[in-house]
Coordinates of N, CA and C in Angstrom, one line a residue:
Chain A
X5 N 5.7 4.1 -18.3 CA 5.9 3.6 -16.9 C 5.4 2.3 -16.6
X6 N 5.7 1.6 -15.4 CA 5.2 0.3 -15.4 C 3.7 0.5 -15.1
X7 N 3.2 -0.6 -15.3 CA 1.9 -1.0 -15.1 C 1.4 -1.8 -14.8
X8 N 0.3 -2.1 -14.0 CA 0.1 -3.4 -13.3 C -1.7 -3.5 -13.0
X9 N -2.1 -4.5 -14.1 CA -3.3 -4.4 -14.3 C -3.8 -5.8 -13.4
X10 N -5.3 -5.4 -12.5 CA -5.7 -6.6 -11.6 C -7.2 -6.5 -12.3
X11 N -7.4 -7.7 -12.1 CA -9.1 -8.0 -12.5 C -9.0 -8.8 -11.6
X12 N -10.9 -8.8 -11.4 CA -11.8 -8.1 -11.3 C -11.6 -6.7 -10.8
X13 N -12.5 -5.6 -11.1 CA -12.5 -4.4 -9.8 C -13.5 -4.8 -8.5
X14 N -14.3 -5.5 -9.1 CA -14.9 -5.7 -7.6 C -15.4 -6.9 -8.3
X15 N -16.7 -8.0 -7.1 CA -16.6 -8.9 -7.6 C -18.1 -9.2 -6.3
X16 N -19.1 -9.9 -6.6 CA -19.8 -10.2 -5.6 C -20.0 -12.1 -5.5
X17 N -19.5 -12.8 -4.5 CA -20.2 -14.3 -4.5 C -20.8 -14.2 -3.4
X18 N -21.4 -15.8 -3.4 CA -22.2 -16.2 -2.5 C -21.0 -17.0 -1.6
X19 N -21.5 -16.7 -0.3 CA -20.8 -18.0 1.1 C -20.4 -19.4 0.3
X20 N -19.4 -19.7 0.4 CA -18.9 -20.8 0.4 C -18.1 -21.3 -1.1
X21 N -18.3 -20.2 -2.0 CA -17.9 -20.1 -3.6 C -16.5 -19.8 -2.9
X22 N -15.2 -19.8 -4.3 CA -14.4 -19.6 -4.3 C -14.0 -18.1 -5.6
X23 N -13.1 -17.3 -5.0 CA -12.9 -16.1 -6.3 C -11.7 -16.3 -6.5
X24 N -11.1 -15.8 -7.9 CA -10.1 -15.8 -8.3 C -9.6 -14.1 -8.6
X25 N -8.4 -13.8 -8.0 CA -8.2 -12.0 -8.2 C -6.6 -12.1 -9.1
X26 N -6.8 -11.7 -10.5 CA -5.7 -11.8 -11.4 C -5.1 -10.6 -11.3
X27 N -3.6 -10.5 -11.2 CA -2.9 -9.1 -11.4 C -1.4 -9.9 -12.2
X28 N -1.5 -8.8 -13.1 CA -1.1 -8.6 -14.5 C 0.3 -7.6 -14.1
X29 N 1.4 -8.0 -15.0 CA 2.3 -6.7 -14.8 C 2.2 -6.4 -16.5
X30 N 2.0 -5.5 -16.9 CA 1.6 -4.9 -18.6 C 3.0 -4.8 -19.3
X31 N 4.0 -3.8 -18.8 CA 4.9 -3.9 -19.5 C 6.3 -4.2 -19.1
X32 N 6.2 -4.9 -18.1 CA 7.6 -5.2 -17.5 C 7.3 -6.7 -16.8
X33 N 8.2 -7.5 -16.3 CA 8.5 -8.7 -15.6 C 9.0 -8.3 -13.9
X34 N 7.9 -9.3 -13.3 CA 7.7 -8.8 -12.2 C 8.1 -10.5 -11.7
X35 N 9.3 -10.3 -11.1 CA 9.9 -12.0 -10.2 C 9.2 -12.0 -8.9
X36 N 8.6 -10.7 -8.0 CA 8.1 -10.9 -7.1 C 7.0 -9.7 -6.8
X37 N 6.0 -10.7 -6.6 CA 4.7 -9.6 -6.2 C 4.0 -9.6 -5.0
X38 N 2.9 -8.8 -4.6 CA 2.8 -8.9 -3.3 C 1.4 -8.6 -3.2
X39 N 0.2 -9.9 -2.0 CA -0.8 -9.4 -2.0 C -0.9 -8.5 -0.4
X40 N -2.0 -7.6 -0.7 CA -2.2 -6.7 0.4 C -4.0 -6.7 0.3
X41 N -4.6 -7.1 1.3 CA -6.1 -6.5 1.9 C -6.1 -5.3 2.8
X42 N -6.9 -4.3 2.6 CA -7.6 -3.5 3.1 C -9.1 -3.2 3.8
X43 N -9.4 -3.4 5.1 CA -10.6 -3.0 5.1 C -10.8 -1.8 5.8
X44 N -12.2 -1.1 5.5 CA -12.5 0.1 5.4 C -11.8 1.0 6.6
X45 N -11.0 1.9 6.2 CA -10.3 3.0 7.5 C -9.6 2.7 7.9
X46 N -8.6 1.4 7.3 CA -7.5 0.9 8.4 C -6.3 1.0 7.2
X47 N -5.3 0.5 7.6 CA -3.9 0.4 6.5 C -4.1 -0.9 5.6
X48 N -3.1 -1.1 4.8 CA -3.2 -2.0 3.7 C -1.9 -3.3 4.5
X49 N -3.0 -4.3 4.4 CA -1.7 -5.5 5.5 C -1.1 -6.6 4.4
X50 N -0.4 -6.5 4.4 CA 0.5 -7.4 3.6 C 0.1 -8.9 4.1
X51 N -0.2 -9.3 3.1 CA -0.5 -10.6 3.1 C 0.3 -11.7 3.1
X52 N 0.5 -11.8 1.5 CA 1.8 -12.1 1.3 C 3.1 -12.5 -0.1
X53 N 3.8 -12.8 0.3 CA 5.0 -12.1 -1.2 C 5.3 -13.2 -1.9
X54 N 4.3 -13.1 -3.5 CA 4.8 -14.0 -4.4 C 5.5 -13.9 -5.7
X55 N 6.5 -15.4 -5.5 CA 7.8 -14.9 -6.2 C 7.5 -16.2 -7.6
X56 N 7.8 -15.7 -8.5 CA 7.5 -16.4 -9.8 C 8.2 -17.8 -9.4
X57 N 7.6 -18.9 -9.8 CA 8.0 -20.2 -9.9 C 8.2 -20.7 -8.5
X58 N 8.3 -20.2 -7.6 CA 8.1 -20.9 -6.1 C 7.1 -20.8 -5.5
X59 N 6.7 -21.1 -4.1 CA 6.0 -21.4 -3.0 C 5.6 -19.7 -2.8
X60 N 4.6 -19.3 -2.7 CA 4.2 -18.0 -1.9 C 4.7 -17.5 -0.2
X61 N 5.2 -16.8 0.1 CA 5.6 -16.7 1.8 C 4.5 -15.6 1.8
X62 N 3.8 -16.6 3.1 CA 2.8 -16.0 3.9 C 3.0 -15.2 5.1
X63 N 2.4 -14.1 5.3 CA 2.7 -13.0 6.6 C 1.3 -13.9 7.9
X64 N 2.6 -13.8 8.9 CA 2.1 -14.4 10.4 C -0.1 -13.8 10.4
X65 N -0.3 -15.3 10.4 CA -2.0 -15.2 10.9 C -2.6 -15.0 9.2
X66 N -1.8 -15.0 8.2 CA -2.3 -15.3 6.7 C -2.8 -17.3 6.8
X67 N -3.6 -17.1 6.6 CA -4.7 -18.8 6.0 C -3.9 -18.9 4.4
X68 N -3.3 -19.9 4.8 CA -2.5 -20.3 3.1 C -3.3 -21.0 2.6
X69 N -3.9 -21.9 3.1 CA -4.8 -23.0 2.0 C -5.8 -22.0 2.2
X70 N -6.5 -21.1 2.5 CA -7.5 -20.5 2.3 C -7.5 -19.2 1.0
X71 N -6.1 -18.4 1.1 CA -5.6 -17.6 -0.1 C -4.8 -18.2 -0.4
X72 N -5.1 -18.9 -2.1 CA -3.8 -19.3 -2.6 C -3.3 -19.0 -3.3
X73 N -2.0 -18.9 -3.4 CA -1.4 -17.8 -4.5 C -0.2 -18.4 -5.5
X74 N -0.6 -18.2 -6.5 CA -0.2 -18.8 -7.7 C 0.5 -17.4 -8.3
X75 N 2.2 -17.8 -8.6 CA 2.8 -16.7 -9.6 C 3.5 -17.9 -10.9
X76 N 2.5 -18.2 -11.7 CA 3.4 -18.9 -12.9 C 4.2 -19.0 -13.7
X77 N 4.5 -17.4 -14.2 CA 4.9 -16.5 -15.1 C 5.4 -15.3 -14.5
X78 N 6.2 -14.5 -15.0 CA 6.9 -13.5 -15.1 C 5.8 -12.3 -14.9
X79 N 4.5 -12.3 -15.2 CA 3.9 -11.4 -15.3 C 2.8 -11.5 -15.3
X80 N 2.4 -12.7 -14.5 CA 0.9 -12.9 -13.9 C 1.4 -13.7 -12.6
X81 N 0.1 -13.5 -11.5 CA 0.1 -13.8 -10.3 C -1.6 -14.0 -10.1
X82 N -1.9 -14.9 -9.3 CA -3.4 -14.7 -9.0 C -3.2 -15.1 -7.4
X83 N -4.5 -14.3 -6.7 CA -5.2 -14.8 -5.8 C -6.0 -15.9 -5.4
X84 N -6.4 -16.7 -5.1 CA -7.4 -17.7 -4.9 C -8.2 -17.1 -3.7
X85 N -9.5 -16.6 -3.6 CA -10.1 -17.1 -2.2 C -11.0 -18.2 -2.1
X86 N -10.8 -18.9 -1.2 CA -11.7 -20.6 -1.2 C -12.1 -20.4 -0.4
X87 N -13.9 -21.3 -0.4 CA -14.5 -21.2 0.9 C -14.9 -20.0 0.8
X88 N -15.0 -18.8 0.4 CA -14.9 -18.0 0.6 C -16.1 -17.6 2.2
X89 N -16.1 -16.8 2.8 CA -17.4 -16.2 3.7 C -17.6 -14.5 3.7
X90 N -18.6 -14.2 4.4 CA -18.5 -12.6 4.6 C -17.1 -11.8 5.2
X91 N -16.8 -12.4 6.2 CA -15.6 -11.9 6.8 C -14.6 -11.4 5.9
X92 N -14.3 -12.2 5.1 CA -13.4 -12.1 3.7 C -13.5 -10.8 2.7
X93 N -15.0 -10.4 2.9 CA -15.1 -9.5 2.2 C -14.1 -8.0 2.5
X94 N -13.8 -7.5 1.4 CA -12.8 -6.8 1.8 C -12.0 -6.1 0.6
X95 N -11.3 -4.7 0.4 CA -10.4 -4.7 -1.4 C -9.3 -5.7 -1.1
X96 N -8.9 -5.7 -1.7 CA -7.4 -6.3 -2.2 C -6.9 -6.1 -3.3
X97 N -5.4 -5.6 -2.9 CA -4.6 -5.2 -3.3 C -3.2 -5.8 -3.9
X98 N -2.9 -5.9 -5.5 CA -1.6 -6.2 -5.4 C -0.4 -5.4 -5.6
X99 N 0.7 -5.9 -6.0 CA 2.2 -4.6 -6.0 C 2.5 -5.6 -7.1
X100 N 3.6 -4.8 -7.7 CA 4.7 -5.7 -8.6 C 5.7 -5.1 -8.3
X101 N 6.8 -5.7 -8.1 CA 8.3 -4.8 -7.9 C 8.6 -4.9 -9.2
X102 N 9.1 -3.6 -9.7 CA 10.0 -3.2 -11.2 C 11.5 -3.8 -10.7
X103 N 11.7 -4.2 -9.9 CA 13.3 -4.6 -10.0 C 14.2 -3.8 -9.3
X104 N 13.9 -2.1 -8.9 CA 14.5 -1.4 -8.8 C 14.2 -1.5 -7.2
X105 N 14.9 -1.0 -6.3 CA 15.0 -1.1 -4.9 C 13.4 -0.4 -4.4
X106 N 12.5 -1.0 -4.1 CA 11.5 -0.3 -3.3 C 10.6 0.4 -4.2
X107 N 10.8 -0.3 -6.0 CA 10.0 0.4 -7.1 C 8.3 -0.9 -7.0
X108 N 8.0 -0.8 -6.1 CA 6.1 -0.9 -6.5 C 5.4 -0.3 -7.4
X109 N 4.9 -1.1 -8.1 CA 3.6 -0.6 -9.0 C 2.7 -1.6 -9.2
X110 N 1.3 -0.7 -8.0 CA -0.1 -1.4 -7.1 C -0.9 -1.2 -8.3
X111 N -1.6 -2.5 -8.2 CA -2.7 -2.5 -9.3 C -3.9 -1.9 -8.5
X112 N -5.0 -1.8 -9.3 CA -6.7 -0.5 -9.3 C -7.2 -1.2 -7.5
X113 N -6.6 -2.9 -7.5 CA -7.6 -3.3 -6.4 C -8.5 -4.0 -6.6
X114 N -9.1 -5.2 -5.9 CA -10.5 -5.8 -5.8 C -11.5 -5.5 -4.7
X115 N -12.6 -5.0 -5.3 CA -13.6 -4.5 -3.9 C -14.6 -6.6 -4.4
X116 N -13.6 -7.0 -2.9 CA -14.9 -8.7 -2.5 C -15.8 -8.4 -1.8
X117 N -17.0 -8.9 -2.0 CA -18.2 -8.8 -1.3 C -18.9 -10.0 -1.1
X118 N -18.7 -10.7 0.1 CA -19.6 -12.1 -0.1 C -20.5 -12.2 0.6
X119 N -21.8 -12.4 0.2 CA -22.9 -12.9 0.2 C -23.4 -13.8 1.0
Chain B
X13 N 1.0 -6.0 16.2 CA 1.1 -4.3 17.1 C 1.5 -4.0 15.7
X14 N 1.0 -2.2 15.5 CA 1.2 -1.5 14.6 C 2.6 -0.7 14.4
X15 N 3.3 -1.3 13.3 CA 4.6 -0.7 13.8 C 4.7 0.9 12.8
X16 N 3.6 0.8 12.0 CA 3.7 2.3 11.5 C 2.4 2.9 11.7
X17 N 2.6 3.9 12.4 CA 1.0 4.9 13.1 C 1.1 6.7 11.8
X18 N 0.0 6.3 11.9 CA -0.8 7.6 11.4 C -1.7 7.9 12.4
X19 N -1.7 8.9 13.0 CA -2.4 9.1 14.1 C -3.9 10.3 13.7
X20 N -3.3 10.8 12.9 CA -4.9 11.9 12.2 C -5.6 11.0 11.5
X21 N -6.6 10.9 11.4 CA -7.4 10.2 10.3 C -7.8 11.1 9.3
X22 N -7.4 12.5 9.4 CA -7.9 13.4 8.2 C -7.9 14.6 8.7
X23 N -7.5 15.1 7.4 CA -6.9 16.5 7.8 C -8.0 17.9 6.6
X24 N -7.9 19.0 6.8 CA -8.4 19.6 6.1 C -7.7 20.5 6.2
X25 N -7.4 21.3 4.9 CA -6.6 22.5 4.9 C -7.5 23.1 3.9
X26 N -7.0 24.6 3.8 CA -7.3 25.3 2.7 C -6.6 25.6 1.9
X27 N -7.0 25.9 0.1 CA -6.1 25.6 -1.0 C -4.8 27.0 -1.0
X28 N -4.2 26.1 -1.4 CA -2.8 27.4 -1.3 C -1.7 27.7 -0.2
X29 N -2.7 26.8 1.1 CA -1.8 27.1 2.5 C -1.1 25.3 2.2
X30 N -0.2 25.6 3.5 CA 0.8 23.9 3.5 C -0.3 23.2 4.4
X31 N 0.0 22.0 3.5 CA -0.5 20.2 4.1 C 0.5 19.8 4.9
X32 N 0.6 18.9 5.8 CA 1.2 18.6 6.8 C 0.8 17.3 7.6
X33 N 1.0 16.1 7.0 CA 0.7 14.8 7.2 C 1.9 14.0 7.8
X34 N 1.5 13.4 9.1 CA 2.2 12.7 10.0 C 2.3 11.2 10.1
X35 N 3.5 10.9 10.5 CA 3.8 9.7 10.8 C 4.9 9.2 11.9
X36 N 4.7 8.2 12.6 CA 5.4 7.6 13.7 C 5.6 6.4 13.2
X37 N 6.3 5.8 13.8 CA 7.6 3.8 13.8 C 7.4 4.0 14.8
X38 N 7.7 2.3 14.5 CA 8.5 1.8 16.5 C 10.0 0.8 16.0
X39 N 9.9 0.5 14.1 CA 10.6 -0.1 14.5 C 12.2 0.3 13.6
X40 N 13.2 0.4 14.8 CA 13.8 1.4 14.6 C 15.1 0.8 13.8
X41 N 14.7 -0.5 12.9 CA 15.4 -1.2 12.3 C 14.9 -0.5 10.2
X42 N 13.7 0.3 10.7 CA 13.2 0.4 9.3 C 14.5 1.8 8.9
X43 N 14.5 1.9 7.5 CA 15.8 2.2 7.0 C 15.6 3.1 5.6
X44 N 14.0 2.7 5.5 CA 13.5 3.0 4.0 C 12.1 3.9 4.5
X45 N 11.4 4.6 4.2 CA 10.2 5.1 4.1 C 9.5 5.6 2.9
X46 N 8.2 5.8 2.5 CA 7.6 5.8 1.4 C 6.1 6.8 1.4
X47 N 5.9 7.6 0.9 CA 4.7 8.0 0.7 C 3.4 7.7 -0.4
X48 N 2.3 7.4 -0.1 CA 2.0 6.7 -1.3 C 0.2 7.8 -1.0
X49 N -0.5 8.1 -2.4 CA -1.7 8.5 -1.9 C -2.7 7.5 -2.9
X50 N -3.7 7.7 -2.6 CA -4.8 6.8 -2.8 C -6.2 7.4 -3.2
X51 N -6.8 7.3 -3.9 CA -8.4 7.5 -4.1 C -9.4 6.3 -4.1
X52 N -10.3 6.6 -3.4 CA -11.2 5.4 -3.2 C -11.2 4.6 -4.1
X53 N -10.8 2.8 -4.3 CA -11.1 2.1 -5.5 C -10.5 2.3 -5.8
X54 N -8.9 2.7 -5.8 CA -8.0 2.5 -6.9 C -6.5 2.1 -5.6
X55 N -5.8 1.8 -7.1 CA -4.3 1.0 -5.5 C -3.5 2.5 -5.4
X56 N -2.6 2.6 -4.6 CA -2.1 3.4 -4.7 C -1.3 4.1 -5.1
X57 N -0.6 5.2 -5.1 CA 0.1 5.5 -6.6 C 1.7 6.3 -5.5
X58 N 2.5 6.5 -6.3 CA 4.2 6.4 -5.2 C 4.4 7.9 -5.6
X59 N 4.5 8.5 -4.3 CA 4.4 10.0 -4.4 C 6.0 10.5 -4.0
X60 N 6.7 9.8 -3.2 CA 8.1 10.8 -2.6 C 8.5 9.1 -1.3
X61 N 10.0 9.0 -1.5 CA 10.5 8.5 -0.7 C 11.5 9.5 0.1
X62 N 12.1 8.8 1.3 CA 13.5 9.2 1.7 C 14.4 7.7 2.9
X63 N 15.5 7.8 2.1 CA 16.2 6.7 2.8 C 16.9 7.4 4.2
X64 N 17.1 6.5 5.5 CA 17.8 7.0 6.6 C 18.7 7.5 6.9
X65 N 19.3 7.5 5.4 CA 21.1 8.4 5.7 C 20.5 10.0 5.1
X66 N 19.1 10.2 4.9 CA 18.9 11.8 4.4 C 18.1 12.2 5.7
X67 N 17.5 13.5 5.9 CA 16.4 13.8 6.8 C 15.2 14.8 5.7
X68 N 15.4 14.8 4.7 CA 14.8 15.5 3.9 C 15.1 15.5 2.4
X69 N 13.6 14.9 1.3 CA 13.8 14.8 0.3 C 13.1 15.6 -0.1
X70 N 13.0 16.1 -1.3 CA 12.0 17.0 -2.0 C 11.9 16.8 -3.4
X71 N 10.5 16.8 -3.7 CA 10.4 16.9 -4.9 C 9.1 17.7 -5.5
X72 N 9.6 18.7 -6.3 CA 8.3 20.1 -6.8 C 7.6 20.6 -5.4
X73 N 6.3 20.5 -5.2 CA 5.6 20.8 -3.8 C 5.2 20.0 -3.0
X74 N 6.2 18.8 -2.9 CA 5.9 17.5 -2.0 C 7.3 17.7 -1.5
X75 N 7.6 17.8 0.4 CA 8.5 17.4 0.9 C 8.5 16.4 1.7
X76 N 9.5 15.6 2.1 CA 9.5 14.5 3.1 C 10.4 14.8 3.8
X77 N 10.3 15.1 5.3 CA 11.4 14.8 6.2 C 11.2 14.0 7.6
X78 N 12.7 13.6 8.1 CA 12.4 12.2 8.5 C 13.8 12.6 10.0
X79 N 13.1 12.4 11.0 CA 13.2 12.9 12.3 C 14.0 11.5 13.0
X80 N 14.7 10.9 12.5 CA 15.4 9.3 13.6 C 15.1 9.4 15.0
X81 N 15.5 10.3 15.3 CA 15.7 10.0 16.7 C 14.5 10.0 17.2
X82 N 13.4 11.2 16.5 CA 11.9 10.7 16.7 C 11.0 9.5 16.6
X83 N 11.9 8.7 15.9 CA 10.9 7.8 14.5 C 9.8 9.0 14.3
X84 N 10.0 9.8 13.4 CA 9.2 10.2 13.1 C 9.3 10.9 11.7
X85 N 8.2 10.9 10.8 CA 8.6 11.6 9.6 C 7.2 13.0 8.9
X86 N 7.5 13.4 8.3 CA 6.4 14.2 8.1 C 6.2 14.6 6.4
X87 N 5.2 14.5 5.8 CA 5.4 15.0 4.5 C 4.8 16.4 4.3
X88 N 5.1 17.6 3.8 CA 4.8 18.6 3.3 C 4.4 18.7 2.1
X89 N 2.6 19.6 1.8 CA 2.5 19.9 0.8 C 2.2 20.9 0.4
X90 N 2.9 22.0 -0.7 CA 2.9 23.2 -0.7 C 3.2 24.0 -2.2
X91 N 2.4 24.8 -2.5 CA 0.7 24.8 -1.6 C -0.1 23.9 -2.1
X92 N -1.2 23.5 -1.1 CA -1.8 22.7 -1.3 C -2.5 22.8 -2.5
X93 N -3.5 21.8 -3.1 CA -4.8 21.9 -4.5 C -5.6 21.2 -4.0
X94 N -6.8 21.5 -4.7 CA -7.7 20.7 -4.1 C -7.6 19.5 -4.7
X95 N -6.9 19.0 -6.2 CA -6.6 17.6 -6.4 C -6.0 17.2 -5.2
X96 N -5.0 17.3 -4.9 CA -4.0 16.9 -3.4 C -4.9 16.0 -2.8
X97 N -6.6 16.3 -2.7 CA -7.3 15.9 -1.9 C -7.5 13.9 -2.0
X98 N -7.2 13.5 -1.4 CA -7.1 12.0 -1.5 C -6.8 11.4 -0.1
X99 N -6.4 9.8 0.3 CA -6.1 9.1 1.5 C -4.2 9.3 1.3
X100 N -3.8 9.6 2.2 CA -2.2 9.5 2.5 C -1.6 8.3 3.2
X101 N -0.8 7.4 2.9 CA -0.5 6.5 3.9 C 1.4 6.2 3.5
X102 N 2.0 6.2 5.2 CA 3.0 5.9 4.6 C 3.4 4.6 5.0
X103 N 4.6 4.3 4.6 CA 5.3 3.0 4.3 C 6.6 2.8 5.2
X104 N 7.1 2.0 5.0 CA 8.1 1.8 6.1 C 8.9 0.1 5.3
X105 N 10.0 0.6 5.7 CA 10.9 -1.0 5.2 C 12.0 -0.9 5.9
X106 N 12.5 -2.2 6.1 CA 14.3 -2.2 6.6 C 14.0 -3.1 7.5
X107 N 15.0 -3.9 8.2 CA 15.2 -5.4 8.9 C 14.9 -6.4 8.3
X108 N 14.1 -7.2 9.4 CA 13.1 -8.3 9.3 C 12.1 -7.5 7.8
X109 N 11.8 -6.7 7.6 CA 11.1 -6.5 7.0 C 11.5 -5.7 5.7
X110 N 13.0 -5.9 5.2 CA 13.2 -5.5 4.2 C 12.6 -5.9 2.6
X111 N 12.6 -5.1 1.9 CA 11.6 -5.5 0.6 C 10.2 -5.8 1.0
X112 N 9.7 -5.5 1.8 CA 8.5 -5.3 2.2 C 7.8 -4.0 3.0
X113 N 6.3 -3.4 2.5 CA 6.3 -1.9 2.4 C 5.0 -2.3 4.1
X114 N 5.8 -1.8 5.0 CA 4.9 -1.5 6.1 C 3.5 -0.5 6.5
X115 N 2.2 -0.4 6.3 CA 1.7 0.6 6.2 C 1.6 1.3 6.8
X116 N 0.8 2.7 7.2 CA 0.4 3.2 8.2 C -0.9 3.2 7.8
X117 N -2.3 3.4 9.0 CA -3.6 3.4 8.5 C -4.1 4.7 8.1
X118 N -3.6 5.9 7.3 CA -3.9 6.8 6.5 C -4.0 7.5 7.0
X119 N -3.8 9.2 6.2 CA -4.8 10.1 6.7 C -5.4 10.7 5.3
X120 N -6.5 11.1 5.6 CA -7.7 11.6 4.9 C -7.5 13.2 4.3
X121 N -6.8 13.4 3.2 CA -6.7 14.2 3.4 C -7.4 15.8 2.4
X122 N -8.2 16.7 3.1 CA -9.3 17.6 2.2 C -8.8 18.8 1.9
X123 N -8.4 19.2 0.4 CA -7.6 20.5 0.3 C -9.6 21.3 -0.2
X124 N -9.6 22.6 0.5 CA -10.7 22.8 -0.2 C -10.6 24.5 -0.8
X125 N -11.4 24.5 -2.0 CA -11.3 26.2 -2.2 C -11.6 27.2 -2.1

């Protein structure tokens, strides 16, 4: 089945460092991926949707120069958080679409913690 | 504004009887729906869809059915386990928002034995 591996699982910096959250698709090619944050007891908000070799589309009230998102390859995508602060802290979440209509497959997650 | 509600935050059943986890829309363009469950620290894993031309999918002891004219859908589980026990959240797609998975903010849900 597909798979979709993210590093780190969790991650602690200090105020004003920058993190980097890698997600992997293992055995398939993923043209568009998607980030999602979660904080504790609420739903997972779509951030936003990145598509291999182009510009990332950000969802309304997403900070683009603050998460930047890099999809280089067919089967890697990263996060950036810059600046990072407390507020930020938070899991995060990616998807890969298998290609198939509505086929996601969500990597383990990053639990951020900033300092 | 939240266009996909989960209104329980958690449910508890007992093992062997039916699970019964809810959801509401508002937006009545969505066309796709999705059930996904979750364990702390991990992403979530794709349990049962149903598209808007069905009102009920099934699969083994997970059903989905899906109410339009309510926006409303409901997943069944039966009978419950106490693995079952995990976060529920569903999904939502169609319009403005096709190829993209709308959440709801969960429900909690406790099979116990």
């Amino acid at each position: 089945g597909a798979v979709v591996s993210q590093h780190p699982s969790w991650v602690i910096c200090k105020s004003g460092t920058s993190v980097k959250i890698e997600c992997r698709s293992l055995d398939f090619q993923a043209t568009t991926m998607f980030w999602y944050r979660q904080f504790p007891k609420q739903s997972l908000m779509l951030m936003a949707t990145s598509n291999e070799g182009s510009k990332a589309t950000y969802e309304q009230g997403v900070e683009k120069d603050k998460f930047l998102i890099n999809h280089a390859s067919l089967t890697l995508s990263t996060l950036t958080v810059t600046s990072a602060h407390p507020e930020d802290s938070s899991f995060y979440i990616c998807s890969a679409s298998t290609g198939h209509l509505y086929g996601y497959t969500f990597g383990s997650g990053t639990r951020l913690t900033v300092v | 504004d939240q266009q996909v509600k989960q209104n329980s935050p958690s449910l508890s059943v007992q093992e062997g009887r039916i699970s019964i986890l809810n959801c509401d829309y508002t937006n009545s363009m969505f066309d796709y729906f999705l059930w996904y469950k979750k364990y702390p620290a991990e992403g979530p894993t794709f349990l049962i869809s149903i598209s808007s031309i069905k009102d009920k999918n099934e699969d083994g002891r997970f059903t989905v059915f899906l109410n339009k004219s309510a926006k409303h859908l409901s997943l069944h589980i039966v009978p419950s386990q106490p693995g079952d026990s995990a976060v529920y959240f569903c999904a939502a797609s169609g319009g403005s928002n096709t190829g993209k998975l709308i959440f709801g903010q969960g429900t909690t849900l406790q099979v116990k034995p």
